[in-house]
PDB file of C-alpha atoms and ligand atoms in Angstrom:
ATOM      1  CA  MET A   1      25.011  -1.457  -4.304  1.00 74.00           C
ATOM      2  CA  SER A   2      22.393  -2.421  -1.674  1.00 88.00           C
ATOM      3  CA  LEU A   3      20.228  -4.864  -2.266  1.00 93.00           C
ATOM      4  CA  VAL A   4      16.387  -3.133  -2.249  1.00 96.00           C
ATOM      5  CA  ILE A   5      14.078  -4.959  -0.797  1.00 97.00           C
ATOM      6  CA  GLY A   6      10.115  -3.734  -1.072  1.00 98.00           C
ATOM      7  CA  CYS A   7       8.018  -5.237   1.743  1.00 98.00           C
ATOM      8  CA  ASP A   8       4.330  -5.437   1.622  1.00 98.00           C
ATOM      9  CA  LEU A   9       3.123  -5.059   5.325  1.00 96.00           C
ATOM     10  CA  ASP A  10      -0.420  -6.799   5.643  1.00 91.00           C
ATOM     11  CA  GLY A  11      -0.261 -10.389   4.983  1.00 92.00           C
ATOM     12  CA  VAL A  12       3.580 -10.368   5.135  1.00 96.00           C
ATOM     13  CA  ILE A  13       4.857  -8.873   8.448  1.00 97.00           C
ATOM     14  CA  TRP A  14       1.752  -9.031  10.176  1.00 94.00           C
ATOM     15  CA  ARG A  15      -2.598  -9.701   9.881  1.00 89.00           C
ATOM     16  CA  GLY A  16      -4.216  -6.955  11.923  1.00 84.00           C
ATOM     17  CA  SER A  17      -2.593  -6.728  15.181  1.00 87.00           C
ATOM     18  CA  GLU A  18      -1.344 -10.411  15.065  1.00 90.00           C
ATOM     19  CA  VAL A  19       2.780 -10.388  13.998  1.00 95.00           C
ATOM     20  CA  ILE A  20       3.023 -13.117  11.417  1.00 95.00           C
ATOM     21  CA  PRO A  21       5.376 -15.854  13.326  1.00 96.00           C
ATOM     22  CA  GLY A  22       9.197 -14.899  11.969  1.00 98.00           C
ATOM     23  CA  SER A  23       8.512 -12.088   9.866  1.00 98.00           C
ATOM     24  CA  VAL A  24      10.572  -9.791  12.657  1.00 98.00           C
ATOM     25  CA  GLU A  25      13.685 -11.781  12.538  1.00 98.00           C
ATOM     26  CA  ALA A  26      13.265 -12.227   8.471  1.00 98.00           C
ATOM     27  CA  ILE A  27      13.407  -8.435   8.327  1.00 98.00           C
ATOM     28  CA  ALA A  28      16.286  -8.124  10.596  1.00 98.00           C
ATOM     29  CA  GLN A  29      18.428 -10.660   8.601  1.00 97.00           C
ATOM     30  CA  LEU A  30      17.899  -8.561   5.635  1.00 97.00           C
ATOM     31  CA  GLN A  31      18.696  -5.618   7.402  1.00 97.00           C
ATOM     32  CA  ASN A  32      21.712  -7.006   8.858  1.00 96.00           C
ATOM     33  CA  ASP A  33      23.088  -8.389   5.263  1.00 95.00           C
ATOM     34  CA  GLY A  34      23.085  -4.767   4.088  1.00 95.00           C
ATOM     35  CA  ALA A  35      19.984  -4.855   2.528  1.00 95.00           C
ATOM     36  CA  ILE A  36      17.455  -1.864   2.357  1.00 96.00           C
ATOM     37  CA  VAL A  37      14.137  -2.898   3.012  1.00 98.00           C
ATOM     38  CA  VAL A  38      11.481  -0.295   2.506  1.00 98.00           C
ATOM     39  CA  PHE A  39       7.949  -1.307   3.739  1.00 98.00           C
ATOM     40  CA  ILE A  40       5.416  -0.706   0.527  1.00 98.00           C
ATOM     41  CA  THR A  41       1.592  -0.604   1.941  1.00 97.00           C
ATOM     42  CA  ASN A  42      -1.706  -0.312   0.174  1.00 96.00           C
ATOM     43  CA  ASN A  43      -3.315   0.661   3.501  1.00 94.00           C
ATOM     44  CA  SER A  44      -3.676   4.385   3.483  1.00 97.00           C
ATOM     45  CA  SER A  45      -5.176   4.905   7.045  1.00 96.00           C
ATOM     46  CA  THR A  46      -2.256   5.042   8.908  1.00 96.00           C
ATOM     47  CA  THR A  47       0.545   7.618   8.758  1.00 97.00           C
ATOM     48  CA  PRO A  48       4.142   6.614   8.192  1.00 98.00           C
ATOM     49  CA  SER A  49       5.193   7.301  11.868  1.00 98.00           C
ATOM     50  CA  GLN A  50       2.380   5.586  13.250  1.00 97.00           C
ATOM     51  CA  TYR A  51       4.097   2.841  11.016  1.00 97.00           C
ATOM     52  CA  VAL A  52       7.144   3.295  12.807  1.00 98.00           C
ATOM     53  CA  GLU A  53       5.539   2.727  15.986  1.00 97.00           C
ATOM     54  CA  LYS A  54       3.995  -0.488  14.733  1.00 97.00           C
ATOM     55  CA  LEU A  55       6.823  -1.599  13.636  1.00 98.00           C
ATOM     56  CA  ALA A  56       8.836  -0.974  16.580  1.00 98.00           C
ATOM     57  CA  GLY A  57       6.436  -2.537  18.948  1.00 97.00           C
ATOM     58  CA  PHE A  58       7.072  -5.597  16.764  1.00 97.00           C
ATOM     59  CA  GLY A  59      10.840  -5.247  16.968  1.00 97.00           C
ATOM     60  CA  ILE A  60      11.302  -4.256  13.442  1.00 98.00           C
ATOM     61  CA  THR A  61      13.769  -0.840  13.180  1.00 97.00           C
ATOM     62  CA  THR A  62      12.522   1.618  10.716  1.00 98.00           C
ATOM     63  CA  THR A  63      12.334   4.913   9.541  1.00 98.00           C
ATOM     64  CA  ALA A  64       9.557   7.109   8.217  1.00 97.00           C
ATOM     65  CA  GLU A  65      11.356   7.886   5.424  1.00 96.00           C
ATOM     66  CA  MET A  66      11.358   4.024   4.414  1.00 97.00           C
ATOM     67  CA  ILE A  67       7.503   3.501   4.628  1.00 98.00           C
ATOM     68  CA  ILE A  68       5.676   4.157   1.329  1.00 98.00           C
ATOM     69  CA  THR A  69       1.900   4.260   1.593  1.00 98.00           C
ATOM     70  CA  SER A  70      -1.044   4.188  -0.719  1.00 98.00           C
ATOM     71  CA  ALA A  71      -1.820   8.121   0.964  1.00 98.00           C
ATOM     72  CA  LEU A  72       1.636   9.337   0.081  1.00 98.00           C
ATOM     73  CA  ALA A  73       1.335   8.256  -3.619  1.00 98.00           C
ATOM     74  CA  ALA A  74      -2.456   9.534  -3.536  1.00 98.00           C
ATOM     75  CA  ALA A  75      -1.066  13.054  -2.153  1.00 98.00           C
ATOM     76  CA  HIS A  76       1.904  13.013  -4.911  1.00 96.00           C
ATOM     77  CA  LEU A  77      -1.135  12.285  -7.665  1.00 97.00           C
ATOM     78  CA  ALA A  78      -2.812  15.093  -6.692  1.00 98.00           C
ATOM     79  CA  SER A  79      -0.013  17.283  -6.693  1.00 97.00           C
ATOM     80  CA  GLU A  80       0.621  16.698 -10.178  1.00 95.00           C
ATOM     81  CA  HIS A  81      -3.157  17.838 -11.067  1.00 97.00           C
ATOM     82  CA  LEU A  82      -3.579  20.825  -8.863  1.00 98.00           C
ATOM     83  CA  ASP A  83      -1.980  23.475  -7.070  1.00 97.00           C
ATOM     84  CA  ALA A  84      -0.657  23.734  -3.764  1.00 95.00           C
ATOM     85  CA  GLY A  85      -3.779  25.456  -1.734  1.00 97.00           C
ATOM     86  CA  SER A  86      -6.285  23.537  -3.469  1.00 98.00           C
ATOM     87  CA  THR A  87      -9.390  22.436  -1.909  1.00 98.00           C
ATOM     88  CA  VAL A  88      -9.368  18.593  -1.252  1.00 98.00           C
ATOM     89  CA  LEU A  89     -12.341  16.650   0.538  1.00 98.00           C
ATOM     90  CA  ALA A  90     -10.499  13.408   2.522  1.00 98.00           C
ATOM     91  CA  CYS A  91     -13.006  10.389   2.800  1.00 98.00           C
ATOM     92  CA  ALA A  92     -10.248   8.968   4.365  1.00 98.00           C
ATOM     93  CA  GLY A  93      -8.243   8.088   7.833  1.00 97.00           C
ATOM     94  CA  PRO A  94      -5.201   9.964   9.048  1.00 97.00           C
ATOM     95  CA  GLY A  95      -2.475   9.015   6.826  1.00 98.00           C
ATOM     96  CA  VAL A  96      -3.854  10.664   4.266  1.00 98.00           C
ATOM     97  CA  VAL A  97      -5.018  13.724   5.825  1.00 98.00           C
ATOM     98  CA  GLU A  98      -1.104  14.238   6.537  1.00 98.00           C
ATOM     99  CA  ALA A  99       0.020  13.249   3.101  1.00 98.00           C
ATOM    100  CA  LEU A 100      -2.434  16.073   1.633  1.00 98.00           C
ATOM    101  CA  THR A 101      -1.542  18.234   4.376  1.00 98.00           C
ATOM    102  CA  GLU A 102       1.833  18.097   3.685  1.00 97.00           C
ATOM    103  CA  ARG A 103       1.996  18.815   0.497  1.00 97.00           C
ATOM    104  CA  GLY A 104      -0.049  21.954   1.063  1.00 98.00           C
ATOM    105  CA  PHE A 105      -3.791  20.950   0.399  1.00 98.00           C
ATOM    106  CA  ALA A 106      -6.451  22.407   2.177  1.00 98.00           C
ATOM    107  CA  VAL A 107      -8.059  19.114   3.646  1.00 98.00           C
ATOM    108  CA  HIS A 108     -11.789  19.213   3.804  1.00 95.00           C
ATOM    109  CA  ASN A 109     -14.463  17.165   5.599  1.00 92.00           C
ATOM    110  CA  ASP A 110     -16.911  18.384   3.418  1.00 92.00           C
ATOM    111  CA  GLY A 111     -17.457  19.516  -0.466  1.00 88.00           C
ATOM    112  CA  PRO A 112     -17.511  21.403  -2.687  1.00 94.00           C
ATOM    113  CA  ALA A 113     -13.574  20.773  -3.662  1.00 98.00           C
ATOM    114  CA  ASP A 114     -11.387  20.210  -6.136  1.00 98.00           C
ATOM    115  CA  ALA A 115     -10.193  16.985  -5.308  1.00 98.00           C
ATOM    116  CA  VAL A 116     -11.827  14.123  -3.568  1.00 98.00           C
ATOM    117  CA  VAL A 117      -9.636  11.530  -2.013  1.00 98.00           C
ATOM    118  CA  VAL A 118     -10.947   7.829  -1.186  1.00 98.00           C
ATOM    119  CA  GLY A 119      -8.728   5.796   1.264  1.00 98.00           C
ATOM    120  CA  TRP A 120      -9.728   3.516   3.421  1.00 98.00           C
ATOM    121  CA  HIS A 121     -10.971   4.043   7.286  1.00 97.00           C
ATOM    122  CA  GLN A 122     -13.544   2.406   9.122  1.00 95.00           C
ATOM    123  CA  SER A 123     -15.648   5.255   9.704  1.00 96.00           C
ATOM    124  CA  PHE A 124     -17.262   5.299   6.141  1.00 97.00           C
ATOM    125  CA  ASP A 125     -21.372   5.718   6.036  1.00 98.00           C
ATOM    126  CA  PHE A 126     -24.183   6.693   4.587  1.00 98.00           C
ATOM    127  CA  GLU A 127     -23.123  10.221   5.019  1.00 97.00           C
ATOM    128  CA  ARG A 128     -19.183  10.130   3.767  1.00 97.00           C
ATOM    129  CA  LEU A 129     -20.426   8.016   0.895  1.00 98.00           C
ATOM    130  CA  ARG A 130     -23.347  10.893   0.026  1.00 98.00           C
ATOM    131  CA  ILE A 131     -20.478  13.694   0.230  1.00 98.00           C
ATOM    132  CA  ALA A 132     -17.746  12.418  -1.499  1.00 98.00           C
ATOM    133  CA  ALA A 133     -20.287  11.000  -4.006  1.00 98.00           C
ATOM    134  CA  ASP A 134     -21.836  14.830  -4.454  1.00 98.00           C
ATOM    135  CA  CYS A 135     -17.836  16.075  -4.688  1.00 98.00           C
ATOM    136  CA  ALA A 136     -16.538  13.602  -7.408  1.00 98.00           C
ATOM    137  CA  ARG A 137     -19.874  13.893  -9.594  1.00 98.00           C
ATOM    138  CA  SER A 138     -19.555  17.860  -9.331  1.00 97.00           C
ATOM    139  CA  GLY A 139     -16.454  17.545 -11.043  1.00 97.00           C
ATOM    140  CA  ALA A 140     -13.789  16.982  -8.304  1.00 98.00           C
ATOM    141  CA  LEU A 141     -10.329  15.389  -9.498  1.00 98.00           C
ATOM    142  CA  PHE A 142     -11.654  11.703  -8.141  1.00 98.00           C
ATOM    143  CA  ILE A 143      -8.478   9.943  -6.645  1.00 98.00           C
ATOM    144  CA  ALA A 144      -8.677   6.198  -4.637  1.00 98.00           C
ATOM    145  CA  THR A 145      -5.832   5.624  -2.542  1.00 98.00           C
ATOM    146  CA  ASN A 146      -5.675   2.481  -3.660  1.00 98.00           C
ATOM    147  CA  ASP A 147      -8.445  -0.582  -5.166  1.00 96.00           C
ATOM    148  CA  ASP A 148      -7.820  -3.558  -3.098  1.00 93.00           C
ATOM    149  CA  PRO A 149     -11.468  -5.406  -2.859  1.00 93.00           C
ATOM    150  CA  THR A 150     -10.505  -6.809   0.404  1.00 90.00           C
ATOM    151  CA  TYR A 151      -7.091  -6.988   2.992  1.00 85.00           C
ATOM    152  CA  PRO A 152      -6.331  -9.828   5.513  1.00 78.00           C
ATOM    153  CA  GLY A 153      -7.625  -9.774   8.783  1.00 76.00           C
ATOM    154  CA  ALA A 154      -6.669 -11.646  11.989  1.00 75.00           C
ATOM    155  CA  ALA A 155      -7.793 -15.489  12.370  1.00 75.00           C
ATOM    156  CA  GLY A 156      -7.962 -16.324   8.719  1.00 74.00           C
ATOM    157  CA  SER A 157     -10.300 -13.270   8.216  1.00 82.00           C
ATOM    158  CA  LEU A 158     -11.043 -11.014   5.205  1.00 86.00           C
ATOM    159  CA  LEU A 159     -11.789  -7.761   5.738  1.00 91.00           C
ATOM    160  CA  PRO A 160     -12.970  -5.370   3.098  1.00 95.00           C
ATOM    161  CA  GLY A 161     -10.653  -3.027   1.487  1.00 95.00           C
ATOM    162  CA  ASN A 162     -10.685   0.256  -0.235  1.00 97.00           C
ATOM    163  CA  GLY A 163     -11.843  -0.899  -3.321  1.00 98.00           C
ATOM    164  CA  SER A 164     -14.739  -1.435  -1.535  1.00 98.00           C
ATOM    165  CA  LEU A 165     -15.424   1.767  -0.378  1.00 98.00           C
ATOM    166  CA  VAL A 166     -13.896   3.083  -3.821  1.00 98.00           C
ATOM    167  CA  ALA A 167     -16.522   0.851  -5.657  1.00 98.00           C
ATOM    168  CA  ALA A 168     -19.598   3.016  -3.328  1.00 98.00           C
ATOM    169  CA  VAL A 169     -18.518   5.798  -4.636  1.00 98.00           C
ATOM    170  CA  ALA A 170     -17.757   5.268  -7.850  1.00 98.00           C
ATOM    171  CA  THR A 171     -21.176   4.138  -8.022  1.00 98.00           C
ATOM    172  CA  ALA A 172     -22.992   6.648  -6.572  1.00 98.00           C
ATOM    173  CA  SER A 173     -21.517   9.286  -8.434  1.00 98.00           C
ATOM    174  CA  GLY A 174     -21.263   7.476 -12.128  1.00 98.00           C
ATOM    175  CA  CYS A 175     -17.236   8.750 -11.896  1.00 98.00           C
ATOM    176  CA  THR A 176     -14.203   6.499 -12.337  1.00 98.00           C
ATOM    177  CA  PRO A 177     -11.335   7.242 -10.117  1.00 98.00           C
ATOM    178  CA  PHE A 178      -7.480   7.528 -10.667  1.00 98.00           C
ATOM    179  CA  VAL A 179      -6.311   4.896  -8.313  1.00 98.00           C
ATOM    180  CA  ALA A 180      -2.666   5.502  -6.685  1.00 98.00           C
ATOM    181  CA  GLY A 181      -1.385   2.702  -4.685  1.00 98.00           C
ATOM    182  CA  LYS A 182      -0.280  -0.874  -6.239  1.00 97.00           C
ATOM    183  CA  PRO A 183      -0.273  -1.709  -8.667  1.00 98.00           C
ATOM    184  CA  HIS A 184      -0.519   1.965 -10.498  1.00 97.00           C
ATOM    185  CA  GLU A 185       2.080   4.148 -11.908  1.00 97.00           C
ATOM    186  CA  ALA A 186       1.349   7.368  -9.096  1.00 96.00           C
ATOM    187  CA  MET A 187       3.019   4.457  -6.520  1.00 97.00           C
ATOM    188  CA  ALA A 188       5.799   3.138  -8.839  1.00 97.00           C
ATOM    189  CA  ARG A 189       7.057   6.781  -9.162  1.00 96.00           C
ATOM    190  CA  LEU A 190       7.635   7.582  -5.912  1.00 95.00           C
ATOM    191  CA  VAL A 191       9.243   4.291  -5.307  1.00 97.00           C
ATOM    192  CA  ARG A 192      11.362   4.675  -7.736  1.00 96.00           C
ATOM    193  CA  MET A 193      12.455   8.394  -6.527  1.00 94.00           C
ATOM    194  CA  LYS A 194      12.983   7.068  -3.001  1.00 94.00           C
ATOM    195  CA  VAL A 195      15.227   3.882  -4.097  1.00 94.00           C
ATOM    196  CA  GLY A 196      16.173   4.069  -7.326  1.00 94.00           C
ATOM    197  CA  PRO A 197      15.438   1.473 -10.248  1.00 95.00           C
ATOM    198  CA  ALA A 198      16.147  -1.403  -9.119  1.00 96.00           C
ATOM    199  CA  GLY A 199      14.828  -4.156  -6.046  1.00 97.00           C
ATOM    200  CA  ILE A 200      12.925  -7.324  -5.618  1.00 97.00           C
ATOM    201  CA  MET A 201       9.220  -6.557  -4.470  1.00 98.00           C
ATOM    202  CA  VAL A 202       7.768  -9.099  -1.989  1.00 98.00           C
ATOM    203  CA  GLY A 203       4.049  -9.439  -1.163  1.00 96.00           C
ATOM    204  CA  ASP A 204       1.093 -11.838  -1.088  1.00 93.00           C
ATOM    205  CA  ARG A 205      -1.098 -10.589  -3.590  1.00 91.00           C
ATOM    206  CA  VAL A 206      -0.563 -11.387  -6.656  1.00 92.00           C
ATOM    207  CA  SER A 207      -3.360  -8.674  -8.503  1.00 91.00           C
ATOM    208  CA  THR A 208      -1.343  -5.704  -6.347  1.00 93.00           C
ATOM    209  CA  ASP A 209       2.437  -7.103  -5.732  1.00 96.00           C
ATOM    210  CA  GLY A 210       2.745  -9.092  -8.502  1.00 96.00           C
ATOM    211  CA  ALA A 211       1.173  -6.537 -10.910  1.00 96.00           C
ATOM    212  CA  PHE A 212       3.496  -3.825  -8.850  1.00 98.00           C
ATOM    213  CA  ALA A 213       6.870  -5.862  -9.086  1.00 98.00           C
ATOM    214  CA  ALA A 214       6.031  -6.470 -13.005  1.00 97.00           C
ATOM    215  CA  ARG A 215       5.071  -2.361 -13.543  1.00 97.00           C
ATOM    216  CA  LEU A 216       8.602  -1.859 -11.754  1.00 97.00           C
ATOM    217  CA  GLY A 217      10.553  -4.416 -13.859  1.00 97.00           C
ATOM    218  CA  TRP A 218      11.371  -6.026 -10.598  1.00 97.00           C
ATOM    219  CA  PRO A 219      11.128  -9.952  -9.620  1.00 97.00           C
ATOM    220  CA  PHE A 220       8.487 -10.783  -7.319  1.00 97.00           C
ATOM    221  CA  GLY A 221       8.821 -12.866  -4.401  1.00 96.00           C
ATOM    222  CA  LEU A 222       4.970 -14.426  -3.018  1.00 95.00           C
ATOM    223  CA  VAL A 223       4.462 -15.287   0.659  1.00 95.00           C
ATOM    224  CA  LEU A 224       1.471 -17.412   1.154  1.00 93.00           C
ATOM    225  CA  SER A 225       0.840 -15.755   4.577  1.00 91.00           C
ATOM    226  CA  GLY A 226      -1.457 -13.452   3.180  1.00 87.00           C
ATOM    227  CA  ILE A 227      -4.243 -13.483   0.786  1.00 79.00           C
ATOM    228  CA  ALA A 228      -2.813 -15.665  -1.741  1.00 71.00           C
ATOM    229  CA  GLY A 229      -2.588 -19.362  -1.681  1.00 64.00           C
ATOM    230  CA  THR A 230      -5.861 -18.941   1.039  1.00 62.00           C
ATOM    231  CA  ASP A 231      -8.974 -20.912  -0.070  1.00 53.00           C
ATOM    232  CA  ARG A 232     -10.435 -17.538  -0.685  1.00 51.00           C
ATOM    233  CA  GLY A 233      -7.786 -15.924  -1.871  1.00 56.00           C
ATOM    234  CA  GLU A 234      -5.674 -15.897  -5.506  1.00 61.00           C
ATOM    235  CA  LEU A 235      -4.585 -18.868  -6.780  1.00 64.00           C
ATOM    236  CA  VAL A 236      -0.584 -18.814  -6.903  1.00 68.00           C
ATOM    237  CA  ALA A 237      -0.552 -20.216 -10.025  1.00 69.00           C
ATOM    238  CA  ASP A 238       0.468 -17.765 -12.874  1.00 73.00           C
ATOM    239  CA  SER A 239       1.682 -15.490 -10.146  1.00 78.00           C
ATOM    240  CA  GLY A 240       5.005 -14.473 -12.268  1.00 87.00           C
ATOM    241  CA  ALA A 241       6.941 -14.855  -9.081  1.00 93.00           C
ATOM    242  CA  GLN A 242      10.430 -15.750  -9.009  1.00 94.00           C
ATOM    243  CA  TRP A 243       9.792 -17.292  -5.746  1.00 95.00           C
ATOM    244  CA  ILE A 244       7.035 -18.849  -3.695  1.00 93.00           C
ATOM    245  CA  ALA A 245       7.437 -19.277   0.071  1.00 94.00           C
ATOM    246  CA  ASN A 246       4.960 -20.130   2.614  1.00 94.00           C
ATOM    247  CA  ASP A 247       6.249 -17.157   4.450  1.00 96.00           C
ATOM    248  CA  LEU A 248       8.877 -14.109   4.941  1.00 98.00           C
ATOM    249  CA  GLN A 249      10.547 -16.119   7.136  1.00 98.00           C
ATOM    250  CA  THR A 250      11.041 -18.841   4.422  1.00 97.00           C
ATOM    251  CA  LEU A 251      11.504 -16.650   1.590  1.00 97.00           C
ATOM    252  CA  VAL A 252      14.348 -14.489   2.593  1.00 97.00           C
ATOM    253  CA  PRO A 253      17.432 -17.280   2.603  1.00 95.00           C
ATOM    254  CA  LEU A 254      15.640 -17.460  -1.210  1.00 94.00           C
ATOM    255  CA  LEU A 255      16.409 -13.912  -1.883  1.00 94.00           C
ATOM    256  CA  LEU A 256      19.895 -13.796   0.055  1.00 91.00           C
ATOM    257  CA  LYS A 257      20.812 -16.521  -2.055  1.00 87.00           C
ATOM    258  CA  SER A 258      19.483 -15.021  -5.076  1.00 78.00           C
ATOM    259  CA  ASP A 259      21.854 -14.253  -8.380  1.00 57.00           C
ATOM    260  CA  PRO A 260      22.453 -10.321  -8.056  1.00 53.00           C
ATOM    261  CA  ALA A 261      22.020 -10.182 -11.825  1.00 50.00           C
ATOM    262  CA  VAL A 262      18.292 -11.273 -11.042  1.00 51.00           C
ATOM    263  CA  ALA A 263      17.986  -9.097  -8.082  1.00 48.00           C
ATOM    264  CA  GLY A 264      18.578  -6.102 -10.060  1.00 46.00           C
ATOM    265  CA  SER A 265      21.827  -4.841  -7.723  1.00 42.00           C
TER     266      SER A 265
HETATM  267 MG1  LIG B   1      -0.550  -7.111   1.542  1.00 62.65          MG
END
């Protein structure tokens, strides 16, 4: 069986629009070695085909099938609770709209609706907060694509993540969301469906990628090119990682040397 690598994007492959040096070569090394690389991201704003294009722009070859986003996990979660044709308010970006549409939901920009999905988007404002909170308070199924408080931007900056938007909607509505993305179960179900039960998770955030690896029962490779290990980021101690490396380029040779029994292949 091929080694399966679940690879996070933000903070592992890129920071914003800047590629992290060596990450493109590291993915090629994995693919040339026969590994199956599936990209697993909590960023819900972008569609899988847009991710394929962005990766191709940096020189990484993959297909939309190999991209698993928290938008897909949120739509999957919604479909477990609601019938196709149900109305969903998308307080989110194009990735969520496409994922919901593909599941047969009627996607709206205003309430009332059977569900409200909150995903990261830059046009979030007071009016969108008001509409989403009204919807949740009125009894709609409240789903958050993910609850990351921040994500890594260019030049070492930290930007507000979807957890910040979800917290506003939760506070204004008094409702608690179901969360779909890493490290939660909806995302884990999608990953198991797509690539099977065994693999290695690689990421830059202990609280999402590390916890997700633990949920999947996969070993965890932590890179320090994103959130973890920075002054403002998480502490690396107690990360639960089997491997810790400065970046993907340094990590990949360690993964390829790993004991197949550890990697679960
Ligand atoms: Mg990340």
